[in-house]
Amino acid sequence: MFENLGGAEMLVIFLVILIFFGPKKIPELATSLGKGMRKFRDAKEGLEDQLKTAMKEPVEALQAAKAQFDQHLTEAQKPIQETARAFQNMANPAPTPLPSTSIPPPAPTPTEQINPVPKESNI
C-alpha cells in the first residue's frame, strides 16, 4: 500500500501533520502512539500465550488417554495371546522321540551265502 511513497510525499505528510497539530502536540502524539503500540504488542503476546496454553492442555490430555488406552490394550491382549499359543501347541504337538531299539540287519539269503559278492579293494 505504501510501497510507492517517495521522499517528497513523506515530506508533504509531515508538513500537514505539523500544520494540524503544531510543534508542541507532536511529541505528545508520538508518546501516546508508542504507548498504544506497546499495549497492542502486550495484548497480542498475552493472546498468543493463552492460545498456546489452550492448545497444550487438550494435547496433553489426549496423550495421557492414548497411553492409558495402549496399557489397557496390552493387558487385554495377554489372555488372547496365551490362548492362541495354547491352540498352536495343540495343533502342532512336539514330535515324540522314538524308542531307541536297534534293529538287527536282515539275514543273508541262501544265494548270497553261496556266491558272495566280492568287495572292491583299493589295491
mmCIF file with all atom_site columns, C-alpha atoms in Angstrom:
data_model
loop_
_atom_site.group_PDB
_atom_site.id
_atom_site.type_symbol
_atom_site.label_atom_id
_atom_site.label_alt_id
_atom_site.label_comp_id
_atom_site.label_asym_id
_atom_site.label_entity_id
_atom_site.label_seq_id
_atom_site.pdbx_PDB_ins_code
_atom_site.Cartn_x
_atom_site.Cartn_y
_atom_site.Cartn_z
_atom_site.occupancy
_atom_site.B_iso_or_equiv
_atom_site.pdbx_formal_charge
_atom_site.auth_seq_id
_atom_site.auth_comp_id
_atom_site.auth_asym_id
_atom_site.auth_atom_id
_atom_site.pdbx_PDB_model_num
ATOM 1   C CA . MET A 1 1   ? 0.000  0.000    0.000  1.00 0.00 ? 1   MET A CA 1
ATOM 2   C CA . PHE A 1 2   ? 2.749  2.460    0.953  1.00 0.00 ? 2   PHE A CA 1
ATOM 3   C CA . GLU A 1 3   ? 5.483  0.946    -1.216 1.00 0.00 ? 3   GLU A CA 1
ATOM 4   C CA . ASN A 1 4   ? 5.345  3.787    -3.761 1.00 0.00 ? 4   ASN A CA 1
ATOM 5   C CA . LEU A 1 5   ? 5.866  6.625    -1.248 1.00 0.00 ? 5   LEU A CA 1
ATOM 6   C CA . GLY A 1 6   ? 8.900  8.699    -2.046 1.00 0.00 ? 6   GLY A CA 1
ATOM 7   C CA . GLY A 1 7   ? 10.763 11.372   -0.081 1.00 0.00 ? 7   GLY A CA 1
ATOM 8   C CA . ALA A 1 8   ? 8.609  14.219   -1.398 1.00 0.00 ? 8   ALA A CA 1
ATOM 9   C CA . GLU A 1 9   ? 5.354  12.504   -0.414 1.00 0.00 ? 9   GLU A CA 1
ATOM 10  C CA . MET A 1 10  ? 6.671  11.804   3.099  1.00 0.00 ? 10  MET A CA 1
ATOM 11  C CA . LEU A 1 11  ? 7.713  15.469   3.481  1.00 0.00 ? 11  LEU A CA 1
ATOM 12  C CA . VAL A 1 12  ? 4.226  16.652   2.491  1.00 0.00 ? 12  VAL A CA 1
ATOM 13  C CA . ILE A 1 13  ? 2.617  14.276   5.035  1.00 0.00 ? 13  ILE A CA 1
ATOM 14  C CA . PHE A 1 14  ? 4.888  15.532   7.850  1.00 0.00 ? 14  PHE A CA 1
ATOM 15  C CA . LEU A 1 15  ? 4.159  19.174   6.939  1.00 0.00 ? 15  LEU A CA 1
ATOM 16  C CA . VAL A 1 16  ? 0.400  18.534   7.038  1.00 0.00 ? 16  VAL A CA 1
ATOM 17  C CA . ILE A 1 17  ? 0.748  16.871   10.476 1.00 0.00 ? 17  ILE A CA 1
ATOM 18  C CA . LEU A 1 18  ? 2.872  19.798   11.709 1.00 0.00 ? 18  LEU A CA 1
ATOM 19  C CA . ILE A 1 19  ? 0.308  22.330   10.486 1.00 0.00 ? 19  ILE A CA 1
ATOM 20  C CA . PHE A 1 20  ? -2.671 20.500   12.059 1.00 0.00 ? 20  PHE A CA 1
ATOM 21  C CA . PHE A 1 21  ? -1.159 19.620   15.421 1.00 0.00 ? 21  PHE A CA 1
ATOM 22  C CA . GLY A 1 22  ? 1.604  22.184   15.942 1.00 0.00 ? 22  GLY A CA 1
ATOM 23  C CA . PRO A 1 23  ? 5.150  21.672   17.277 1.00 0.00 ? 23  PRO A CA 1
ATOM 24  C CA . LYS A 1 24  ? 4.037  21.245   20.919 1.00 0.00 ? 24  LYS A CA 1
ATOM 25  C CA . LYS A 1 25  ? 1.484  18.488   20.275 1.00 0.00 ? 25  LYS A CA 1
ATOM 26  C CA . ILE A 1 26  ? 3.690  16.223   18.079 1.00 0.00 ? 26  ILE A CA 1
ATOM 27  C CA . PRO A 1 27  ? 5.827  14.827   20.974 1.00 0.00 ? 27  PRO A CA 1
ATOM 28  C CA . GLU A 1 28  ? 2.660  14.058   22.950 1.00 0.00 ? 28  GLU A CA 1
ATOM 29  C CA . LEU A 1 29  ? 1.171  12.272   19.929 1.00 0.00 ? 29  LEU A CA 1
ATOM 30  C CA . ALA A 1 30  ? 4.359  10.266   19.417 1.00 0.00 ? 30  ALA A CA 1
ATOM 31  C CA . THR A 1 31  ? 4.400  9.266    23.096 1.00 0.00 ? 31  THR A CA 1
ATOM 32  C CA . SER A 1 32  ? 0.763  8.178    23.050 1.00 0.00 ? 32  SER A CA 1
ATOM 33  C CA . LEU A 1 33  ? 1.336  6.326    19.759 1.00 0.00 ? 33  LEU A CA 1
ATOM 34  C CA . GLY A 1 34  ? 4.303  4.458    21.321 1.00 0.00 ? 34  GLY A CA 1
ATOM 35  C CA . LYS A 1 35  ? 2.256  3.553    24.415 1.00 0.00 ? 35  LYS A CA 1
ATOM 36  C CA . GLY A 1 36  ? -0.595 2.339    22.239 1.00 0.00 ? 36  GLY A CA 1
ATOM 37  C CA . MET A 1 37  ? 1.750  0.183    20.178 1.00 0.00 ? 37  MET A CA 1
ATOM 38  C CA . ARG A 1 38  ? 3.273  -1.269   23.372 1.00 0.00 ? 38  ARG A CA 1
ATOM 39  C CA . LYS A 1 39  ? -0.184 -2.115   24.775 1.00 0.00 ? 39  LYS A CA 1
ATOM 40  C CA . PHE A 1 40  ? -1.151 -3.712   21.469 1.00 0.00 ? 40  PHE A CA 1
ATOM 41  C CA . ARG A 1 41  ? 2.052  -5.816   21.462 1.00 0.00 ? 41  ARG A CA 1
ATOM 42  C CA . ASP A 1 42  ? 1.471  -6.897   25.093 1.00 0.00 ? 42  ASP A CA 1
ATOM 43  C CA . ALA A 1 43  ? -2.137 -7.819   24.326 1.00 0.00 ? 43  ALA A CA 1
ATOM 44  C CA . LYS A 1 44  ? -1.020 -9.804   21.259 1.00 0.00 ? 44  LYS A CA 1
ATOM 45  C CA . GLU A 1 45  ? 1.587  -11.711  23.306 1.00 0.00 ? 45  GLU A CA 1
ATOM 46  C CA . GLY A 1 46  ? -0.994 -12.404  26.032 1.00 0.00 ? 46  GLY A CA 1
ATOM 47  C CA . LEU A 1 47  ? -3.409 -13.766  23.449 1.00 0.00 ? 47  LEU A CA 1
ATOM 48  C CA . GLU A 1 48  ? -0.679 -15.954  21.928 1.00 0.00 ? 48  GLU A CA 1
ATOM 49  C CA . ASP A 1 49  ? 0.167  -17.330  25.399 1.00 0.00 ? 49  ASP A CA 1
ATOM 50  C CA . GLN A 1 50  ? -3.499 -18.091  26.076 1.00 0.00 ? 50  GLN A CA 1
ATOM 51  C CA . LEU A 1 51  ? -3.839 -19.857  22.737 1.00 0.00 ? 51  LEU A CA 1
ATOM 52  C CA . LYS A 1 52  ? -0.707 -21.924  23.357 1.00 0.00 ? 52  LYS A CA 1
ATOM 53  C CA . THR A 1 53  ? -1.968 -22.895  26.804 1.00 0.00 ? 53  THR A CA 1
ATOM 54  C CA . ALA A 1 54  ? -5.404 -23.690  25.425 1.00 0.00 ? 54  ALA A CA 1
ATOM 55  C CA . MET A 1 55  ? -3.851 -25.895  22.740 1.00 0.00 ? 55  MET A CA 1
ATOM 56  C CA . LYS A 1 56  ? -1.365 -27.527  25.106 1.00 0.00 ? 56  LYS A CA 1
ATOM 57  C CA . GLU A 1 57  ? -3.906 -28.822  27.654 1.00 0.00 ? 57  GLU A CA 1
ATOM 58  C CA . PRO A 1 58  ? -6.045 -30.875  25.224 1.00 0.00 ? 58  PRO A CA 1
ATOM 59  C CA . VAL A 1 59  ? -2.948 -32.299  23.538 1.00 0.00 ? 59  VAL A CA 1
ATOM 60  C CA . GLU A 1 60  ? -1.563 -33.440  26.899 1.00 0.00 ? 60  GLU A CA 1
ATOM 61  C CA . ALA A 1 61  ? -4.958 -34.914  27.813 1.00 0.00 ? 61  ALA A CA 1
ATOM 62  C CA . LEU A 1 62  ? -5.076 -36.810  24.516 1.00 0.00 ? 62  LEU A CA 1
ATOM 63  C CA . GLN A 1 63  ? -1.546 -38.142  25.023 1.00 0.00 ? 63  GLN A CA 1
ATOM 64  C CA . ALA A 1 64  ? -2.429 -39.352  28.527 1.00 0.00 ? 64  ALA A CA 1
ATOM 65  C CA . ALA A 1 65  ? -5.612 -41.006  27.231 1.00 0.00 ? 65  ALA A CA 1
ATOM 66  C CA . LYS A 1 66  ? -3.648 -42.717  24.445 1.00 0.00 ? 66  LYS A CA 1
ATOM 67  C CA . ALA A 1 67  ? -1.090 -44.032  26.949 1.00 0.00 ? 67  ALA A CA 1
ATOM 68  C CA . GLN A 1 68  ? -3.904 -45.423  29.126 1.00 0.00 ? 68  GLN A CA 1
ATOM 69  C CA . PHE A 1 69  ? -5.594 -46.986  26.109 1.00 0.00 ? 69  PHE A CA 1
ATOM 70  C CA . ASP A 1 70  ? -2.339 -48.628  24.994 1.00 0.00 ? 70  ASP A CA 1
ATOM 71  C CA . GLN A 1 71  ? -1.809 -50.016  28.506 1.00 0.00 ? 71  GLN A CA 1
ATOM 72  C CA . HIS A 1 72  ? -5.341 -51.444  28.656 1.00 0.00 ? 72  HIS A CA 1
ATOM 73  C CA . LEU A 1 73  ? -4.953 -52.861  25.164 1.00 0.00 ? 73  LEU A CA 1
ATOM 74  C CA . THR A 1 74  ? -1.743 -54.731  26.023 1.00 0.00 ? 74  THR A CA 1
ATOM 75  C CA . GLU A 1 75  ? -3.366 -56.069  29.212 1.00 0.00 ? 75  GLU A CA 1
ATOM 76  C CA . ALA A 1 76  ? -6.380 -57.254  27.202 1.00 0.00 ? 76  ALA A CA 1
ATOM 77  C CA . GLN A 1 77  ? -4.163 -58.915  24.578 1.00 0.00 ? 77  GLN A CA 1
ATOM 78  C CA . LYS A 1 78  ? -2.252 -61.078  27.063 1.00 0.00 ? 78  LYS A CA 1
ATOM 79  C CA . PRO A 1 79  ? -5.004 -63.707  27.642 1.00 0.00 ? 79  PRO A CA 1
ATOM 80  C CA . ILE A 1 80  ? -5.789 -63.819  23.931 1.00 0.00 ? 80  ILE A CA 1
ATOM 81  C CA . GLN A 1 81  ? -2.133 -64.376  23.031 1.00 0.00 ? 81  GLN A CA 1
ATOM 82  C CA . GLU A 1 82  ? -1.796 -67.109  25.678 1.00 0.00 ? 82  GLU A CA 1
ATOM 83  C CA . THR A 1 83  ? -4.885 -68.881  24.307 1.00 0.00 ? 83  THR A CA 1
ATOM 84  C CA . ALA A 1 84  ? -3.550 -68.612  20.763 1.00 0.00 ? 84  ALA A CA 1
ATOM 85  C CA . ARG A 1 85  ? -0.221 -70.137  21.852 1.00 0.00 ? 85  ARG A CA 1
ATOM 86  C CA . ALA A 1 86  ? -2.077 -72.983  23.568 1.00 0.00 ? 86  ALA A CA 1
ATOM 87  C CA . PHE A 1 87  ? -4.063 -73.685  20.392 1.00 0.00 ? 87  PHE A CA 1
ATOM 88  C CA . GLN A 1 88  ? -0.873 -73.636  18.316 1.00 0.00 ? 88  GLN A CA 1
ATOM 89  C CA . ASN A 1 89  ? 0.757  -76.097  20.686 1.00 0.00 ? 89  ASN A CA 1
ATOM 90  C CA . MET A 1 90  ? -2.294 -78.366  20.422 1.00 0.00 ? 90  MET A CA 1
ATOM 91  C CA . ALA A 1 91  ? -2.298 -78.173  16.610 1.00 0.00 ? 91  ALA A CA 1
ATOM 92  C CA . ASN A 1 92  ? 1.460  -78.699  16.274 1.00 0.00 ? 92  ASN A CA 1
ATOM 93  C CA . PRO A 1 93  ? 2.476  -81.069  19.059 1.00 0.00 ? 93  PRO A CA 1
ATOM 94  C CA . ALA A 1 94  ? 6.159  -81.525  19.655 1.00 0.00 ? 94  ALA A CA 1
ATOM 95  C CA . PRO A 1 95  ? 7.482  -84.712  17.999 1.00 0.00 ? 95  PRO A CA 1
ATOM 96  C CA . THR A 1 96  ? 7.959  -87.533  20.475 1.00 0.00 ? 96  THR A CA 1
ATOM 97  C CA . PRO A 1 97  ? 11.263 -89.338  20.216 1.00 0.00 ? 97  PRO A CA 1
ATOM 98  C CA . LEU A 1 98  ? 11.138 -92.947  19.048 1.00 0.00 ? 98  LEU A CA 1
ATOM 99  C CA . PRO A 1 99  ? 12.391 -95.600  21.422 1.00 0.00 ? 99  PRO A CA 1
ATOM 100 C CA . SER A 1 100 ? 15.989 -96.483  20.726 1.00 0.00 ? 100 SER A CA 1
ATOM 101 C CA . THR A 1 101 ? 15.764 -100.140 19.782 1.00 0.00 ? 101 THR A CA 1
ATOM 102 C CA . SER A 1 102 ? 18.396 -101.444 17.479 1.00 0.00 ? 102 SER A CA 1
ATOM 103 C CA . ILE A 1 103 ? 17.058 -103.454 14.575 1.00 0.00 ? 103 ILE A CA 1
ATOM 104 C CA . PRO A 1 104 ? 19.342 -106.276 13.521 1.00 0.00 ? 104 PRO A CA 1
ATOM 105 C CA . PRO A 1 105 ? 20.400 -106.331 9.857  1.00 0.00 ? 105 PRO A CA 1
ATOM 106 C CA . PRO A 1 106 ? 18.476 -108.748 7.644  1.00 0.00 ? 106 PRO A CA 1
ATOM 107 C CA . ALA A 1 107 ? 19.815 -112.255 7.386  1.00 0.00 ? 107 ALA A CA 1
ATOM 108 C CA . PRO A 1 108 ? 21.653 -113.106 4.155  1.00 0.00 ? 108 PRO A CA 1
ATOM 109 C CA . THR A 1 109 ? 19.694 -115.033 1.567  1.00 0.00 ? 109 THR A CA 1
ATOM 110 C CA . PRO A 1 110 ? 20.909 -118.506 0.576  1.00 0.00 ? 110 PRO A CA 1
ATOM 111 C CA . THR A 1 111 ? 22.299 -117.294 -2.772 1.00 0.00 ? 111 THR A CA 1
ATOM 112 C CA . GLU A 1 112 ? 24.311 -114.600 -1.058 1.00 0.00 ? 112 GLU A CA 1
ATOM 113 C CA . GLN A 1 113 ? 25.770 -117.236 1.223  1.00 0.00 ? 113 GLN A CA 1
ATOM 114 C CA . ILE A 1 114 ? 26.894 -119.392 -1.721 1.00 0.00 ? 114 ILE A CA 1
ATOM 115 C CA . ASN A 1 115 ? 28.098 -116.654 -4.086 1.00 0.00 ? 115 ASN A CA 1
ATOM 116 C CA . PRO A 1 116 ? 29.133 -113.714 -2.014 1.00 0.00 ? 116 PRO A CA 1
ATOM 117 C CA . VAL A 1 117 ? 29.657 -110.528 -3.972 1.00 0.00 ? 117 VAL A CA 1
ATOM 118 C CA . PRO A 1 118 ? 33.328 -109.612 -3.899 1.00 0.00 ? 118 PRO A CA 1
ATOM 119 C CA . LYS A 1 119 ? 34.060 -106.252 -2.412 1.00 0.00 ? 119 LYS A CA 1
ATOM 120 C CA . GLU A 1 120 ? 36.221 -103.928 -4.358 1.00 0.00 ? 120 GLU A CA 1
ATOM 121 C CA . SER A 1 121 ? 39.520 -103.323 -2.813 1.00 0.00 ? 121 SER A CA 1
ATOM 122 C CA . ASN A 1 122 ? 41.795 -100.380 -3.145 1.00 0.00 ? 122 ASN A CA 1
ATOM 123 C CA . ILE A 1 123 ? 44.866 -102.098 -4.463 1.00 0.00 ? 123 ILE A CA 1
#
